[in-house]
CSV table of C-alpha atoms and ligand atoms in Angstrom, one decimal:
chain,number,residue,atom,x,y,z
W,27,MET,CA,-3.7,7.8,-16.0
W,28,THR,CA,-1.6,9.7,-13.5
W,29,ALA,CA,2.1,8.9,-13.0
W,30,LEU,CA,3.9,10.4,-10.0
W,31,THR,CA,7.5,10.6,-8.9
W,32,ALA,CA,8.4,9.8,-5.3
W,33,GLU,CA,12.0,10.8,-4.2
W,34,GLY,CA,13.6,8.6,-6.9
W,35,LEU,CA,10.7,6.2,-7.3
W,36,VAL,CA,8.1,6.2,-10.1
W,37,LEU,CA,4.4,5.5,-9.3
W,38,ARG,CA,2.3,4.5,-12.3
W,39,GLY,CA,-0.9,2.7,-13.0
W,40,TRP,CA,-0.9,-1.1,-13.1
W,41,GLU,CA,-0.3,-2.9,-16.5
W,42,PRO,CA,-1.0,-6.5,-17.6
W,43,GLY,CA,2.8,-7.0,-17.9
W,44,ASP,CA,3.1,-6.6,-14.1
W,45,ALA,CA,1.4,-9.9,-13.5
W,46,ALA,CA,4.4,-12.2,-13.6
W,47,ALA,CA,6.4,-10.0,-11.2
W,48,LEU,CA,3.3,-9.9,-8.9
W,49,VAL,CA,3.3,-13.7,-8.6
W,50,GLU,CA,6.9,-13.7,-7.6
W,51,ILE,CA,6.4,-10.9,-5.0
W,52,TYR,CA,3.5,-12.7,-3.4
W,53,ARG,CA,5.7,-15.8,-2.8
W,54,ASP,CA,6.4,-14.3,0.6
W,55,PRO,CA,4.9,-15.1,4.0
W,56,ALA,CA,4.6,-11.4,4.9
W,57,MET,CA,2.6,-10.6,1.8
W,58,LEU,CA,0.3,-13.6,2.5
W,59,ARG,CA,-0.1,-12.6,6.1
W,60,TRP,CA,-0.8,-8.9,5.7
W,61,THR,CA,-2.6,-8.4,2.4
W,62,ARG,CA,-6.3,-9.1,2.0
W,63,PHE,CA,-6.3,-10.5,-1.6
W,64,PRO,CA,-3.3,-12.9,-2.0
W,65,VAL,CA,-2.1,-13.7,-5.5
W,66,THR,CA,-0.9,-17.2,-6.0
W,67,THR,CA,-1.2,-17.9,-9.7
W,68,ALA,CA,-0.8,-16.1,-13.0
W,69,ALA,CA,-4.5,-16.0,-13.5
W,70,GLU,CA,-5.1,-14.5,-10.1
W,71,ALA,CA,-2.4,-11.9,-10.9
W,72,GLU,CA,-4.2,-10.9,-14.1
W,73,VAL,CA,-7.5,-10.5,-12.2
W,74,TRP,CA,-5.7,-8.5,-9.5
W,75,VAL,CA,-4.2,-6.1,-12.1
W,76,ALA,CA,-7.6,-5.8,-13.8
W,77,ASN,CA,-9.2,-5.0,-10.5
W,78,GLN,CA,-6.7,-2.1,-10.0
W,79,GLN,CA,-7.5,-0.8,-13.4
W,80,GLU,CA,-11.2,-1.0,-12.8
W,81,GLY,CA,-10.8,0.8,-9.5
W,82,TRP,CA,-9.3,3.7,-11.4
W,83,ALA,CA,-12.0,3.7,-14.0
W,84,ALA,CA,-14.7,3.7,-11.3
W,85,ASN,CA,-12.9,6.3,-9.2
W,86,THR,CA,-13.1,4.0,-6.1
W,87,ARG,CA,-9.5,2.8,-5.8
W,88,HIS,CA,-6.4,4.7,-7.0
W,89,SER,CA,-3.7,2.0,-7.0
W,90,PHE,CA,-0.2,2.7,-8.2
W,91,ALA,CA,2.6,0.3,-9.1
W,92,VAL,CA,5.8,1.5,-7.5
W,93,LEU,CA,9.0,1.2,-9.6
W,94,ASP,CA,12.6,1.6,-8.7
W,95,ASP,CA,14.8,1.8,-11.8
W,96,GLU,CA,12.0,0.3,-13.8
W,97,ARG,CA,11.7,-2.7,-11.5
W,98,LEU,CA,8.4,-3.3,-9.7
W,99,VAL,CA,9.1,-2.9,-6.0
W,100,GLY,CA,5.7,-2.1,-4.4
W,101,CYS,CA,2.2,-0.9,-4.4
W,102,VAL,CA,0.5,2.1,-2.9
W,103,ALA,CA,-3.2,2.8,-3.1
W,104,LEU,CA,-5.9,5.3,-2.1
W,105,LYS,CA,-9.0,3.4,-1.3
W,106,ARG,CA,-12.5,5.0,-1.4
W,107,GLY,CA,-10.8,8.4,-1.6
W,108,ILE,CA,-9.7,8.3,2.1
W,109,GLU,CA,-7.7,5.2,3.1
W,110,VAL,CA,-4.0,4.5,2.2
W,111,GLY,CA,-2.8,1.0,1.7
W,112,TYR,CA,0.7,-0.3,0.6
W,113,TRP,CA,3.1,-3.2,0.4
W,114,THR,CA,6.8,-3.5,-0.6
W,115,ALA,CA,8.3,-6.5,-2.3
W,116,ALA,CA,10.6,-8.4,0.2
W,117,HIS,CA,13.7,-7.7,-1.9
W,118,ALA,CA,13.1,-3.9,-1.6
W,119,ARG,CA,12.2,-3.5,2.1
W,120,GLY,CA,14.0,-1.3,4.5
W,121,ARG,CA,14.9,1.3,1.9
W,122,ASP,CA,12.0,3.7,2.5
W,123,VAL,CA,10.1,2.5,-0.5
W,124,ALA,CA,6.7,2.4,1.3
W,125,SER,CA,7.3,5.7,3.1
W,126,ARG,CA,8.4,7.5,-0.1
W,127,ALA,CA,5.4,6.1,-2.0
W,128,VAL,CA,2.9,6.9,0.8
W,129,ARG,CA,4.3,10.5,1.0
W,130,ALA,CA,3.9,10.9,-2.8
W,131,LEU,CA,0.4,9.5,-2.8
W,132,THR,CA,-0.6,11.7,0.2
W,133,ALA,CA,0.6,14.8,-1.6
W,134,TRP,CA,-1.2,13.8,-4.7
W,135,ALA,CA,-4.5,13.2,-2.8
W,136,ILE,CA,-4.2,16.4,-0.8
W,137,GLY,CA,-3.5,18.2,-4.1
W,138,ASN,CA,-6.7,16.8,-5.4
W,139,GLY,CA,-8.8,18.1,-2.5
W,140,VAL,CA,-8.7,15.2,0.0
W,141,THR,CA,-8.6,16.8,3.5
W,142,THR,CA,-8.1,13.8,5.8
W,143,LEU,CA,-6.4,10.5,5.0
W,144,GLU,CA,-6.6,7.3,7.1
W,145,LEU,CA,-4.1,4.5,7.5
W,146,ARG,CA,-4.9,1.3,9.4
W,147,HIS,CA,-2.7,-1.6,10.4
W,148,GLN,CA,-2.9,-4.5,12.9
W,149,VAL,CA,-1.1,-3.5,16.1
W,150,ASP,CA,1.7,-6.1,15.7
W,151,ASN,CA,2.6,-4.9,12.2
W,152,GLU,CA,5.4,-2.7,13.5
W,153,ALA,CA,7.0,-2.0,10.1
W,154,SER,CA,3.7,-0.7,8.9
W,155,CYS,CA,3.4,1.5,12.1
W,156,ARG,CA,6.8,3.0,11.2
W,157,VAL,CA,5.7,3.7,7.7
W,158,ALA,CA,2.7,5.6,9.1
W,159,GLU,CA,4.9,7.6,11.4
W,160,LYS,CA,7.5,8.4,8.7
W,161,SER,CA,4.8,9.5,6.3
W,162,GLY,CA,3.2,12.0,8.7
W,163,PHE,CA,0.2,9.9,9.9
W,164,ARG,CA,-0.4,10.4,13.6
W,165,LEU,CA,-1.8,7.6,15.7
W,166,ARG,CA,-5.4,8.5,16.4
W,167,GLU,CA,-6.8,5.5,18.2
W,168,THR,CA,-6.6,1.7,18.7
W,169,LEU,CA,-9.6,0.0,17.1
W,170,PRO,CA,-11.1,-3.3,18.0
W,171,ALA,CA,-10.2,-6.4,16.0
W,172,THR,CA,-12.2,-6.5,12.7
W,173,PRO,CA,-12.3,-9.7,10.6
W,174,PRO,CA,-10.2,-10.9,8.8
W,175,TRP,CA,-7.7,-9.4,11.3
W,176,PRO,CA,-7.6,-11.2,14.7
W,177,LEU,CA,-6.0,-8.4,16.7
W,178,PRO,CA,-6.8,-4.8,17.3
W,179,GLY,CA,-5.6,-2.2,14.8
W,180,HIS,CA,-4.1,1.3,14.8
W,181,LEU,CA,-5.9,4.1,13.0
W,182,HIS,CA,-3.5,6.8,11.9
W,183,LEU,CA,-4.7,10.1,10.4
W,184,ARG,CA,-3.1,12.8,8.3
W,185,THR,CA,-4.8,16.0,7.5
W,186,GLY,CA,-4.0,18.2,4.5
D,30,COA,C1,5.2,-2.7,5.9
D,30,COA,C2,6.0,-2.6,4.7
D,30,COA,C3,5.1,-2.1,3.6
D,30,COA,C4,7.2,-1.7,4.9
D,30,COA,O1,7.8,-1.5,3.6
D,30,COA,P1,9.3,-0.8,3.5
D,30,COA,O2,9.4,-0.3,2.1
D,30,COA,O3,10.3,-1.7,4.0
D,30,COA,O4,9.1,0.4,4.5
D,30,COA,P2,10.1,1.5,4.9
D,30,COA,O5,11.5,1.1,4.5
D,30,COA,O6,9.6,2.8,4.4
D,30,COA,O7,10.1,1.6,6.5
D,30,COA,C5,10.0,0.4,7.2
D,30,COA,C6,10.3,0.7,8.7
D,30,COA,O8,9.9,-0.4,9.5
D,30,COA,C7,10.9,-0.8,10.3
D,30,COA,N1,10.7,-2.2,10.5
D,30,COA,C8,10.9,-3.2,9.6
D,30,COA,N2,10.6,-4.4,10.1
D,30,COA,C9,10.3,-4.1,11.4
D,30,COA,C10,9.9,-4.9,12.5
D,30,COA,N3,9.8,-6.2,12.4
D,30,COA,N4,9.6,-4.3,13.7
D,30,COA,C11,9.8,-3.0,13.8
D,30,COA,N5,10.1,-2.1,12.8
D,30,COA,C12,10.4,-2.7,11.6
D,30,COA,C13,12.2,-0.5,9.5
D,30,COA,O9,13.3,-0.4,10.3
D,30,COA,C14,11.8,0.9,9.0
D,30,COA,O10,11.9,1.9,10.0
D,30,COA,P3,13.1,2.9,10.1
D,30,COA,O11,13.2,3.6,8.8
D,30,COA,O12,12.8,3.7,11.3
D,30,COA,O13,14.3,2.0,10.3
D,30,COA,C15,6.6,-4.0,4.2
D,30,COA,O14,7.2,-4.6,5.3
D,30,COA,C16,5.5,-5.0,3.7
D,30,COA,O15,5.2,-4.9,2.5
D,30,COA,N6,5.0,-5.8,4.5
D,30,COA,C17,3.9,-6.8,4.0
D,30,COA,C18,2.6,-6.1,3.6
D,30,COA,C19,2.1,-5.1,4.7
D,30,COA,O16,2.3,-5.3,5.9
D,30,COA,N7,1.5,-4.0,4.2
D,30,COA,C20,0.9,-3.0,5.1
D,30,COA,C21,-0.4,-3.5,5.6
D,30,COA,S1,-1.1,-2.4,6.8
């Protein structure tokens, strides 16, 4: 499995040993609000990690744990070979973790032949919009609300 470096961060595949930290990280209203598959128990965290590993095996979802000084601080993923997703643990926000991770993932994807990358967020997720801008994803259009998201979204694009 690929491991990447990202301006001081390390991006590696998910491991079963990440489950306990995941449960702690998801005890956060922003994580519950903005992520699609919340983790609330150890069992759910183990399933979540297994899903990330299966995504790599199936080549459908390339999800990386983001570590700062060996501590789990975030997640960045390339979904279906085209769409970037991410979160940062509350304790690590505001230090460019997501932006550094997205830039590294983007360089890795482009290096592997991906020509256009998409990034979507709901319009009121202003921190996510900043991550897109700081990672070189230009706003392409505003999309209608799509369940489970109640408000319109931004589609940002970056080309290789
Ligand atoms: C969005 C998220 C990933 C950002 O992570 P991060 O590691 O703090 O991101 P960065 O430090 O790289 O950049 C955050 C930027 O958003 C800005 N920001 C943070 N909160 C903000 C707010 N409420 N309104 C406007 N800007 C905000 C920061 O100031 C920073 O911009 P700056 O560098 O110009 O000052 C993080 O807040 C998070 O995990 N949220 C919950 C999950 C989520 O929303 N994921 C994305 C779904 S599309």
